[in-house]
C-alpha positions as a LaTeX table, in Angstrom:
\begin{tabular}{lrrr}
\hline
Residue & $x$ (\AA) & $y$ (\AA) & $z$ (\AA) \\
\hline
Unk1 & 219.32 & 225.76 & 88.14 \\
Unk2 & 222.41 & 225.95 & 85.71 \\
Unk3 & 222.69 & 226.93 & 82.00 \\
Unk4 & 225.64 & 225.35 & 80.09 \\
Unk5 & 225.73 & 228.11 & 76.77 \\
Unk6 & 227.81 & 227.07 & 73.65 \\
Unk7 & 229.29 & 230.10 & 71.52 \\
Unk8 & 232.04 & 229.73 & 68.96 \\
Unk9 & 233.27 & 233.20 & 70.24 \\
Unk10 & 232.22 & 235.35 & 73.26 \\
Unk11 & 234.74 & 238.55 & 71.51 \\
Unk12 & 232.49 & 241.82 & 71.65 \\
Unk13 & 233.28 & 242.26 & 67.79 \\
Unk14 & 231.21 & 239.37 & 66.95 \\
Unk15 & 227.79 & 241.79 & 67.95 \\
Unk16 & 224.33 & 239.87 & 68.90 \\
Unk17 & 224.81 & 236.33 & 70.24 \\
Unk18 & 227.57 & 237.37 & 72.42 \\
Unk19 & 225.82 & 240.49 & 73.40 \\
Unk20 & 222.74 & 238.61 & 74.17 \\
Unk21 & 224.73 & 236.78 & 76.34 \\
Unk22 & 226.17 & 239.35 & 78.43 \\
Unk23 & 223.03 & 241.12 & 78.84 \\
Unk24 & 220.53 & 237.91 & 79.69 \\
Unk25 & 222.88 & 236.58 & 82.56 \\
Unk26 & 223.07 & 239.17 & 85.39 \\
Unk27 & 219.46 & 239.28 & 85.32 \\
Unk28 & 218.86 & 235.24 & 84.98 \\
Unk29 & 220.87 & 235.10 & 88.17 \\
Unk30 & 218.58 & 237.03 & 89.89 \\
Unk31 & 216.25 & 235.15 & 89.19 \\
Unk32 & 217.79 & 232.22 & 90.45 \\
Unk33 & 219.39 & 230.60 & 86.77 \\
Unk34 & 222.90 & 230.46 & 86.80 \\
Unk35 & 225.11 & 230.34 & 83.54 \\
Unk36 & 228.44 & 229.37 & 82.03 \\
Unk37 & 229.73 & 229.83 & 78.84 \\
Unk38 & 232.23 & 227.40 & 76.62 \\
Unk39 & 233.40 & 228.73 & 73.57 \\
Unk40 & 236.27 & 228.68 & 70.73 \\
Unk41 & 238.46 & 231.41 & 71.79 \\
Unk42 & 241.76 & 232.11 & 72.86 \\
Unk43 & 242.01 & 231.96 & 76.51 \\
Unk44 & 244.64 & 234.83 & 76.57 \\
Unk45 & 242.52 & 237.23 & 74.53 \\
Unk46 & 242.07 & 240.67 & 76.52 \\
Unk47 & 238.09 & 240.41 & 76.60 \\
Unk48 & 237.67 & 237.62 & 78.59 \\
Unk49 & 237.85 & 237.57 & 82.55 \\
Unk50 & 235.75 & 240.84 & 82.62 \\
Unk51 & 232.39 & 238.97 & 83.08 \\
Unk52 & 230.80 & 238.36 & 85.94 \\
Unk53 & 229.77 & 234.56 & 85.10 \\
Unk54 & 232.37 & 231.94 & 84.21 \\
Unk55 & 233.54 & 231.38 & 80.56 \\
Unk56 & 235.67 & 228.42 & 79.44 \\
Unk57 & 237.78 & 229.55 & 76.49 \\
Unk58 & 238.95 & 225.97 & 74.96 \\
Unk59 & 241.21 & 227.52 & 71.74 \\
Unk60 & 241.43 & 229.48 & 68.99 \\
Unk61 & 240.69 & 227.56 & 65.53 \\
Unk62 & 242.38 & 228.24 & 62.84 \\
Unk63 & 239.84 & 226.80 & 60.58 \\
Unk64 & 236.90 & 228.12 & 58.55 \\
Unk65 & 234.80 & 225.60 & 60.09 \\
Unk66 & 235.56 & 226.54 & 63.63 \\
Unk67 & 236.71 & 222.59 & 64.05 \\
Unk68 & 238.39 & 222.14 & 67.54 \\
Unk69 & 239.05 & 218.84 & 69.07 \\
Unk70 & 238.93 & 219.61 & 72.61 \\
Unk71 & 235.49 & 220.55 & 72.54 \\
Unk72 & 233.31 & 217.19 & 72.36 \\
Unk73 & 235.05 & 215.63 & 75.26 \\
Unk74 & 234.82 & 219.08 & 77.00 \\
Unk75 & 231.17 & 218.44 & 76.73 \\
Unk76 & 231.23 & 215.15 & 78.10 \\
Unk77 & 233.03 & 215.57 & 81.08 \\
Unk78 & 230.77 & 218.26 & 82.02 \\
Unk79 & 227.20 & 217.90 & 80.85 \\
Unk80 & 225.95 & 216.12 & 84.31 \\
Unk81 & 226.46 & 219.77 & 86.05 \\
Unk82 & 223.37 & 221.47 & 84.14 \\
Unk83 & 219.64 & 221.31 & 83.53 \\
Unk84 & 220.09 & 222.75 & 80.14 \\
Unk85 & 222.44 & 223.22 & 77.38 \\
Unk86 & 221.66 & 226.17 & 74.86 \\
Unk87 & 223.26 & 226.04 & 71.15 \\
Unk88 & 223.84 & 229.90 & 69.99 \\
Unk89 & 224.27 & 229.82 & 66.39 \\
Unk90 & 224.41 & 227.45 & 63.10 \\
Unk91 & 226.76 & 226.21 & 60.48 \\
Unk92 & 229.82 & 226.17 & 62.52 \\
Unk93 & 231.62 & 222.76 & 64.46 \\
Unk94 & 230.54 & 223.81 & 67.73 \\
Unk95 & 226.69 & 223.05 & 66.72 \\
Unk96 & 227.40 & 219.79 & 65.41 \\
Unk97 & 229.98 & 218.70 & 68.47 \\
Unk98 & 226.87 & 219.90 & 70.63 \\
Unk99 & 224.85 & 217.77 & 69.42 \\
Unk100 & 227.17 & 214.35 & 68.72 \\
Unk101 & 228.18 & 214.70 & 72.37 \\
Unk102 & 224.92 & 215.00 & 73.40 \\
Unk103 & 223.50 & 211.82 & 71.87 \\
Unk104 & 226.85 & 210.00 & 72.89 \\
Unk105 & 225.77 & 211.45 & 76.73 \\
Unk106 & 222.45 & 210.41 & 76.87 \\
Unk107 & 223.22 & 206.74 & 76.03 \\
Unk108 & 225.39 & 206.36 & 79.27 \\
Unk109 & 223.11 & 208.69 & 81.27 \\
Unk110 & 219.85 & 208.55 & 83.02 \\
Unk111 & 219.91 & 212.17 & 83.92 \\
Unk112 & 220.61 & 214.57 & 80.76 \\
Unk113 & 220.19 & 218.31 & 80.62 \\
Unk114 & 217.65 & 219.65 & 77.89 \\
Unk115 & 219.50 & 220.72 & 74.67 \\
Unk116 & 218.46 & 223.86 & 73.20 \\
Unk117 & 219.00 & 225.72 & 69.59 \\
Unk118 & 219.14 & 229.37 & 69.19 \\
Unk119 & 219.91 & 230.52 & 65.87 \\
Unk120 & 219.84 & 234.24 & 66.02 \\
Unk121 & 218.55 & 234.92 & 62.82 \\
Unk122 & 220.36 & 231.78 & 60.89 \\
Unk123 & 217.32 & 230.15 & 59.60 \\
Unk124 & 216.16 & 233.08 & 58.16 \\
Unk125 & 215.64 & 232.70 & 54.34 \\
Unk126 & 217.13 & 236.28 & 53.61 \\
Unk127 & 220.53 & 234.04 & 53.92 \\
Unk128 & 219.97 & 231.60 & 51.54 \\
Unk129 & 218.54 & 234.55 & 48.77 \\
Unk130 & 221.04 & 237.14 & 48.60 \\
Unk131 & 222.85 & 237.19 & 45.79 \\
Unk132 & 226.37 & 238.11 & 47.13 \\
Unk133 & 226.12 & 234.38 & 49.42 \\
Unk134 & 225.38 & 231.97 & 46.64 \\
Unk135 & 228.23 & 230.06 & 47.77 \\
Unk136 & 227.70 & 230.43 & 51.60 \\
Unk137 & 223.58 & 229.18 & 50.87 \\
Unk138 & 225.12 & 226.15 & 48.43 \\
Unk139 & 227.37 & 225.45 & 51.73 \\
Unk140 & 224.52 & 225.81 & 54.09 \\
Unk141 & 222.09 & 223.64 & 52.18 \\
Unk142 & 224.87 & 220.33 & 52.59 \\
Unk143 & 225.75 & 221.22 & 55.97 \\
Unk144 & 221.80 & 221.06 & 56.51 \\
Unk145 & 221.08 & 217.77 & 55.00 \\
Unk146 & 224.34 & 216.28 & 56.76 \\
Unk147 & 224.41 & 218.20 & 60.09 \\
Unk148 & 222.55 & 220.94 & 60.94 \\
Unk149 & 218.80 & 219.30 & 60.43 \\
Unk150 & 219.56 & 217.15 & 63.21 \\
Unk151 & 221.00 & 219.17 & 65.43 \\
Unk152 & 217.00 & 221.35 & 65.10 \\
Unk153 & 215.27 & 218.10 & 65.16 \\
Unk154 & 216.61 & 216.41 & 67.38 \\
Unk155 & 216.78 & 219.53 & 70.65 \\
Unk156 & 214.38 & 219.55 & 72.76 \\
Unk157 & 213.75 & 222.94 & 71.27 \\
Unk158 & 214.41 & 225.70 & 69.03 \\
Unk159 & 214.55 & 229.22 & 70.39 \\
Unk160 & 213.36 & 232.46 & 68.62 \\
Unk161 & 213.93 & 236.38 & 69.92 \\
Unk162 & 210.43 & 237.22 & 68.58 \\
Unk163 & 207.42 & 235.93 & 66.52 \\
Unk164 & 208.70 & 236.99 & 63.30 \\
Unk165 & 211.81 & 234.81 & 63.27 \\
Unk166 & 210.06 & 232.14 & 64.53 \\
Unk167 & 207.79 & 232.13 & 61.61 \\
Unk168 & 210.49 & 233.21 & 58.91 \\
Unk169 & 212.40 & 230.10 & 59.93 \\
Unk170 & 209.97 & 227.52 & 58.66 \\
Unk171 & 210.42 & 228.79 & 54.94 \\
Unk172 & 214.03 & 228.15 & 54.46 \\
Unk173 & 214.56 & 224.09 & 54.47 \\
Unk174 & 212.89 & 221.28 & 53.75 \\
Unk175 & 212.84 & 218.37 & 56.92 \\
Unk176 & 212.41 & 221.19 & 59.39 \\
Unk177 & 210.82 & 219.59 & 62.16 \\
Unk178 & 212.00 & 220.90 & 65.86 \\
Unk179 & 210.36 & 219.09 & 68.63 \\
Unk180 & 209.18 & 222.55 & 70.00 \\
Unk181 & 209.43 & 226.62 & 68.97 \\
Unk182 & 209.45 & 228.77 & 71.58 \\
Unk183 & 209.38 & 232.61 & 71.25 \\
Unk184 & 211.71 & 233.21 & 74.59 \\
Unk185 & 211.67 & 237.05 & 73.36 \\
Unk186 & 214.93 & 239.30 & 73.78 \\
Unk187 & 216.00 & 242.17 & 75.91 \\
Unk188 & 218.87 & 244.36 & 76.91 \\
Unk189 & 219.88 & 245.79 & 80.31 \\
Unk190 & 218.50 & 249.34 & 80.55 \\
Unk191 & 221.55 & 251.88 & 79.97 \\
Unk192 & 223.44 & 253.85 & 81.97 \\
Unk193 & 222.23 & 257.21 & 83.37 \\
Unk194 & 223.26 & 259.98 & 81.22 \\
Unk195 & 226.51 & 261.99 & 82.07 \\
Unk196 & 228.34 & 264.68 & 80.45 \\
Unk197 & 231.79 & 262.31 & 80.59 \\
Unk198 & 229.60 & 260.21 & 77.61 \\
Unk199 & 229.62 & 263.36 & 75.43 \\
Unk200 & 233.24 & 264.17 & 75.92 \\
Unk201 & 233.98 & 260.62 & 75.25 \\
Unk202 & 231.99 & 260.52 & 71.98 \\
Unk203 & 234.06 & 263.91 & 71.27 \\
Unk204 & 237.31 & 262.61 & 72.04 \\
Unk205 & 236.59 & 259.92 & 69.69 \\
Unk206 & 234.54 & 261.70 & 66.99 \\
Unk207 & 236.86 & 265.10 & 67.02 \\
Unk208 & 234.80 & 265.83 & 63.66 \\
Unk209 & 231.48 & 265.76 & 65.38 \\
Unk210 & 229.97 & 269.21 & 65.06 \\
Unk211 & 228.42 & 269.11 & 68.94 \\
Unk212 & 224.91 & 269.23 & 67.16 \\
Unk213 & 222.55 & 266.14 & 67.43 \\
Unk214 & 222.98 & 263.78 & 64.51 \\
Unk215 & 221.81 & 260.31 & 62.75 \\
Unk216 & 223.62 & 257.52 & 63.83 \\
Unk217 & 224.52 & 254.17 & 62.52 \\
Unk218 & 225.99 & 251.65 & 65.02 \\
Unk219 & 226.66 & 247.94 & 63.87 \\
Unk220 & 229.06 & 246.35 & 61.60 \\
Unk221 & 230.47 & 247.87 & 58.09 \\
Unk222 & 228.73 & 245.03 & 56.25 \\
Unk223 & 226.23 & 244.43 & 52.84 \\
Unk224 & 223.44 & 243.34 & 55.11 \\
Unk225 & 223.51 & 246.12 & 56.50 \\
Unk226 & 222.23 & 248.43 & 53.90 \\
Unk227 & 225.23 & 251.10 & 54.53 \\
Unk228 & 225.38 & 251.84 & 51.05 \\
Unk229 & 221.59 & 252.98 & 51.07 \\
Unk230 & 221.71 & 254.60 & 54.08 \\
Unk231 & 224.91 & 256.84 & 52.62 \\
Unk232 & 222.98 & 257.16 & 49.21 \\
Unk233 & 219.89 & 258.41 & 50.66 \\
Unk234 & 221.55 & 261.13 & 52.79 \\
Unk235 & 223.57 & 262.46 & 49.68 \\
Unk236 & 220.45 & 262.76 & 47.97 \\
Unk237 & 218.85 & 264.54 & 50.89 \\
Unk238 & 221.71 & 266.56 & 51.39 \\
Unk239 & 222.15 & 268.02 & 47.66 \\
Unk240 & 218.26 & 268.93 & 47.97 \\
Unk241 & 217.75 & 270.17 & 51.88 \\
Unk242 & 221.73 & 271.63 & 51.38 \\
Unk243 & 221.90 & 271.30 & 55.21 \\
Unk244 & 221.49 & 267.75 & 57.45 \\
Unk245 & 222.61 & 266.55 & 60.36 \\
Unk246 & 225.84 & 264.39 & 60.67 \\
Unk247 & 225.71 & 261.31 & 59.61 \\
Unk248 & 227.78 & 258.90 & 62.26 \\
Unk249 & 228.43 & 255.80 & 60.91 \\
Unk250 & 230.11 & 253.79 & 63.67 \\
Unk251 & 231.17 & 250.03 & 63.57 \\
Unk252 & 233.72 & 247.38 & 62.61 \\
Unk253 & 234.90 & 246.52 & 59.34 \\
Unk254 & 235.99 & 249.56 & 57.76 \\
Unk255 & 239.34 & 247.97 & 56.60 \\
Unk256 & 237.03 & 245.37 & 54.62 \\
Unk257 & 236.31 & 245.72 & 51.18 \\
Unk258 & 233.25 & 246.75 & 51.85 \\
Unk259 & 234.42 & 248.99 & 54.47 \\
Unk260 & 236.94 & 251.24 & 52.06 \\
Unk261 & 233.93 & 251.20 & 49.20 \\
Unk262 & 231.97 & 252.92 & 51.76 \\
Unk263 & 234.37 & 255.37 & 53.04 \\
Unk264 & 235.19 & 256.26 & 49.01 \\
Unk265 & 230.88 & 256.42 & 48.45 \\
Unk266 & 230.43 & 259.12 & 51.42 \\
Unk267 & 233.49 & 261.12 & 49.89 \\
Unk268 & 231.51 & 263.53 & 48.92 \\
Unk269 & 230.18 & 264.58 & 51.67 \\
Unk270 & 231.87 & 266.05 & 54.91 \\
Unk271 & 228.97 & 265.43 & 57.18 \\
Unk272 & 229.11 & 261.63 & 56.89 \\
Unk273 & 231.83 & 260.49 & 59.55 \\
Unk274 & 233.90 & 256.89 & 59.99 \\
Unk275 & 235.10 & 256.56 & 63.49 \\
Unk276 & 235.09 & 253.08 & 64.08 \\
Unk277 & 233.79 & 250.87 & 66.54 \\
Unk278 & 232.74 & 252.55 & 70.10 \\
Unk279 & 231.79 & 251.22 & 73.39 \\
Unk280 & 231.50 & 252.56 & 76.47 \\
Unk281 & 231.15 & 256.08 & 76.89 \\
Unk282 & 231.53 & 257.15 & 74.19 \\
Unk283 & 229.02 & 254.77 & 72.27 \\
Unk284 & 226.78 & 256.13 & 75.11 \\
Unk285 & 227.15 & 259.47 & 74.13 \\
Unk286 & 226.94 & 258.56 & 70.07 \\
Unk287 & 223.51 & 257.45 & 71.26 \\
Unk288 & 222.34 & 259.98 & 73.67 \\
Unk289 & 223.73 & 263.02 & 71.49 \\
Unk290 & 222.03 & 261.49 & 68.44 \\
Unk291 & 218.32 & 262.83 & 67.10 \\
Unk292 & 217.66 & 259.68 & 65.56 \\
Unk293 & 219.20 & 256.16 & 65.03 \\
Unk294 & 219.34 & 254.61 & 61.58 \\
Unk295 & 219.44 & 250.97 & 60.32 \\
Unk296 & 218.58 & 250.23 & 56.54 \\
Unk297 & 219.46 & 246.42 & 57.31 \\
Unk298 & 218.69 & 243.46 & 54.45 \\
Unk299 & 218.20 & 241.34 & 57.67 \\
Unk300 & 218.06 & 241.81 & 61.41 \\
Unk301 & 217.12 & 239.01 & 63.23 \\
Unk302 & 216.70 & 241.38 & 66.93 \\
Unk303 & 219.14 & 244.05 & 66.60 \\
Unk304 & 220.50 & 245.05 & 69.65 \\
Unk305 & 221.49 & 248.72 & 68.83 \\
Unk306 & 218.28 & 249.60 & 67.67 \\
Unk307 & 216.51 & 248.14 & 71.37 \\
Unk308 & 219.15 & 250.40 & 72.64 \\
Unk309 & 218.00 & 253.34 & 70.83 \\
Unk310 & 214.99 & 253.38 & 71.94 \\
Unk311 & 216.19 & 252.70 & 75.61 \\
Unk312 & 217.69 & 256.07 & 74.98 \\
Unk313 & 214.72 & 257.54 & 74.17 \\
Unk314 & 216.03 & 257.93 & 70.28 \\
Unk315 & 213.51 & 256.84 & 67.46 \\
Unk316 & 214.54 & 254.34 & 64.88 \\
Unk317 & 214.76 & 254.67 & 60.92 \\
Unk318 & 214.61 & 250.67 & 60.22 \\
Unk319 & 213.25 & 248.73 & 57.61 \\
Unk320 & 210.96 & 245.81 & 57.97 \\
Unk321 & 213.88 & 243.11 & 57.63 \\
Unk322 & 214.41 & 243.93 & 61.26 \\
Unk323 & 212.40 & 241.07 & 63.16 \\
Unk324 & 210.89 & 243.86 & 65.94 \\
Unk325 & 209.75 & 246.41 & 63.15 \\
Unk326 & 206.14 & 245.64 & 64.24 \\
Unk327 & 206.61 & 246.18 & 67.90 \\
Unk328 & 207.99 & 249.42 & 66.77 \\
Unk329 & 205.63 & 250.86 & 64.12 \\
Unk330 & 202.32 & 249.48 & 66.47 \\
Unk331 & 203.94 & 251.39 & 69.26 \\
Unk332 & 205.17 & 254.97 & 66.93 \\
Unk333 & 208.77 & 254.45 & 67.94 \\
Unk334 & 210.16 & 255.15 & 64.86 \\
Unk335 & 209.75 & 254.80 & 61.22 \\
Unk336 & 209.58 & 251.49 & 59.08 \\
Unk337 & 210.36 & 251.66 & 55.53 \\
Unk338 & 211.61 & 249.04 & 52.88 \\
Unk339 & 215.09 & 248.05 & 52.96 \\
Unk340 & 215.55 & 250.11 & 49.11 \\
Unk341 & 217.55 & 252.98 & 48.53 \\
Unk342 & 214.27 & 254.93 & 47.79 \\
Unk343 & 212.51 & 253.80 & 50.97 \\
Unk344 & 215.54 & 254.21 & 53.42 \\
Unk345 & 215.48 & 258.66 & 51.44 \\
Unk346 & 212.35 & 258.56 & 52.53 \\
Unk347 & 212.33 & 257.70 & 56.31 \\
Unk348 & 215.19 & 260.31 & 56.00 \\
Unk349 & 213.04 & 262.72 & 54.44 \\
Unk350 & 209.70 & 262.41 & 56.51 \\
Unk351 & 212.04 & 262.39 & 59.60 \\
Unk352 & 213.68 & 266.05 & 58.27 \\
Unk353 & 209.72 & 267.03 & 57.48 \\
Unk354 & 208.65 & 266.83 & 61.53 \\
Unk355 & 208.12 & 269.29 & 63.56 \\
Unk356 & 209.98 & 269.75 & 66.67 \\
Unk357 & 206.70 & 268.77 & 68.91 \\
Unk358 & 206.51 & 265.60 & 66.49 \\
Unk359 & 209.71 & 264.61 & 67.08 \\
Unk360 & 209.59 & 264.94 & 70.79 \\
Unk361 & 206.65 & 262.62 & 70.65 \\
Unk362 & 208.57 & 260.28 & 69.03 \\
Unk363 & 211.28 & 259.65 & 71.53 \\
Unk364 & 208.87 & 259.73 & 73.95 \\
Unk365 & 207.37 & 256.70 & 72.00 \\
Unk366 & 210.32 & 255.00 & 71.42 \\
Unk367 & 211.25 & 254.50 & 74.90 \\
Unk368 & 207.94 & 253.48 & 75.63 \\
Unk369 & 208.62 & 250.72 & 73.10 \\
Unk370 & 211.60 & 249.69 & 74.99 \\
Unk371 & 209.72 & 249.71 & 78.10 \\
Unk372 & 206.78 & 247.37 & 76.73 \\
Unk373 & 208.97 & 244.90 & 74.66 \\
Unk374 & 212.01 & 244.55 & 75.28 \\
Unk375 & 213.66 & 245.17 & 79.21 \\
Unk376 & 216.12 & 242.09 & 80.08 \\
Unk377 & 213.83 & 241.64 & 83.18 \\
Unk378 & 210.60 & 240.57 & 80.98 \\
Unk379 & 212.68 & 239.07 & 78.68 \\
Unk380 & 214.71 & 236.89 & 81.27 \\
Unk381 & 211.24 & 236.05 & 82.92 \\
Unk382 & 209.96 & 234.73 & 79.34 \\
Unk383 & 213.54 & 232.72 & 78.83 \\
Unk384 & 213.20 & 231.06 & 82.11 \\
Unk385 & 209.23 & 230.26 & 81.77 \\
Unk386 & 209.97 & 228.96 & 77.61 \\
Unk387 & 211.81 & 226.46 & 79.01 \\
Unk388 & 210.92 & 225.60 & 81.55 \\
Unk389 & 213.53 & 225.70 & 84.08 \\
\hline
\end{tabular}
């Protein structure tokens, strides 16, 4: 059995899809799936050939809508050599090329792999709502009457991480008619054993970091992200407790707009630290040093850091735009607010107001969460079972 997967980028900075990726194909091999992976990248760039599955890097666009002309006879040329094709994402050429090649394939071919769409969030309505992507929704409501609306109804398929994008995605357009939705679920690879090395590699990269368990952040520097009512909330907190723990707020995009209006909102406060992006170790060590891991978000269609939170035994502060908040409030892994400034004070607040015994029980909980829901072994299984391979 062989997966083709289509990606406009496979770079680590890109977060979910791409994560996904990495984490569903060791254990799909093992159970017997192979994978490969075509994207729009550079074929020099320093983060591919590390992977132990084969990625075909066809180019680097230099074009907003990811347009690359090798790609559709790419497709062609190698479609015969899988049982299915999987589309990760919307709105960019690749989905579109996917999809033209496909119907050019199957009219010279009695034998054609299944075609797949996983959107990752894309059809959920939060993107066509915000305020700040009036012009991105006007773009994506054209691109779905001329493109993308095809591309879902015409797959054999559309594939959700969990129940609650599956039904967010039938508010957004109008025509929305896949031939199938399948919840395939989501999972992530259960971390490493924790070693001291992780704590002096968070150190070496956080030299600010008291050595004293704090709240940590860990995904991009973006609106959607609700970093500006996470940093609002803890200044609050802080002027009336006088004494929190660090707040960590690690990620890209900190040279963004954005970014730099963060870093000037936190200013008042020492205890709120930048460092950037980590991986490895030292994102290891953010997690396991950490009391608690926080995510405000607007929308989160899975959210990989917070599944690997609780893998550390580390509750999560959410709100209930991220798709898994119910797994995680049914099984006490954490605490579910509303993605407001007010809400996101007061999982800080009723975190602060636990007893040490309370929040024991709560990490406790939280990795049991992990262990029901969301292990790459149960999620692999329901991948290869949704469709059918």
């Amino acid at each position: 059995m062989k997966i083709l997967r289509i990606i406009p980028s496979m770079d680590p900075q890109q977060g979910g899809p791409c994560q996904g990726i990495r984490n569903a194909i060791p254990e799909l091999h093992k159970l017997g799936v192979q994978n490969e992976v075509v994207c729009l990248d550079d074929p020099n760039s320093d983060y591919l050939g590390k992977d132990p599955f084969q990625i075909h890097a066809l180019g680097k666009s230099n074009n907003p809508w990811n347009y690359n002309k090798a790609l559709i006879p790419w497709l062609l040329a190698h479609f015969q050599r899988f049982e299915a094709v999987i589309i990760h994402g919307l709105w960019l050429y690749h989905s579109h090329a996917a999809i033209k090649a496909m119907m050019a394939f199957r009219k010279t071919s009695t034998t054609c792999p299944k075609v797949y769409v996983m959107p990752h969030g894309m059809l959920d309505p939060y993107f066509q709502k915000a305020k700040e992507r009036r012009l991105k929704a006007l773009r994506n409501v054209i691109y779905w009457k001329v493109f993308e609306n095809k591309l879902v109804n015409q797959a054999d398929g559309i594939l959700f991480t969990c129940e609650e994008e599956l039904v967010l995605a039938r508010t957004t357009f109008p025509n929305y008619k896949p031939q199938r939705e399948i919840n395939v679920g989501y999972g992530i690879q259960p971390p490493p054993r924790y070693d001291p090395t992780m704590r002096q590699a968070f150190a070496a990269k956080v030299p600010q970091w008291n050595g004293k368990p704090h709240f940590i952040f860990l995904s991009r520097i973006h609106p959607k992200k609700g970093v500006d009512l996470l940093i609002k909330a803890y200044l609050q907190l802080e002027k009336e407790l006088g004494s929190l723990p660090q707040l960590i707020i690690a990620g890209p995009g900190l040279e963004q707009p954005y970014g730099e209006a963060m870093q000037e909102l936190a200013a008042g406060s020492t205890n709120i630290l930048f460092p950037g992006m980590l991986s490895g170790d030292a994102k290891w060590g953010a997690f396991f040093e950490s009391e608690a891991f926080v995510l405000p978000s607007h929308q989160e269609n899975f959210g990989i850091a917070v599944v690997e939170a609780l893998a550390c035994a580390k509750p999560v502060l959410i709100s209930d735009k991220v798709n898994i908040w119910r797994e995680i409030e049914k099984g006490k892994g954490g605490i579910v607010k509303n993605d407001t400034e007010a809400d996101t004070y007061q999982a800080l607040k009723q975190w602060m107001s636990l007893n040490k015994g309370e929040k024991t029980a709560m990490s406790k909980s939280a990795q049991g969460v992990y262990q029901g829901y969301f292990t790459i072994a149960q999620a692999a299984l329901q991948f290869r079972n949704g469709i059918n391979l």
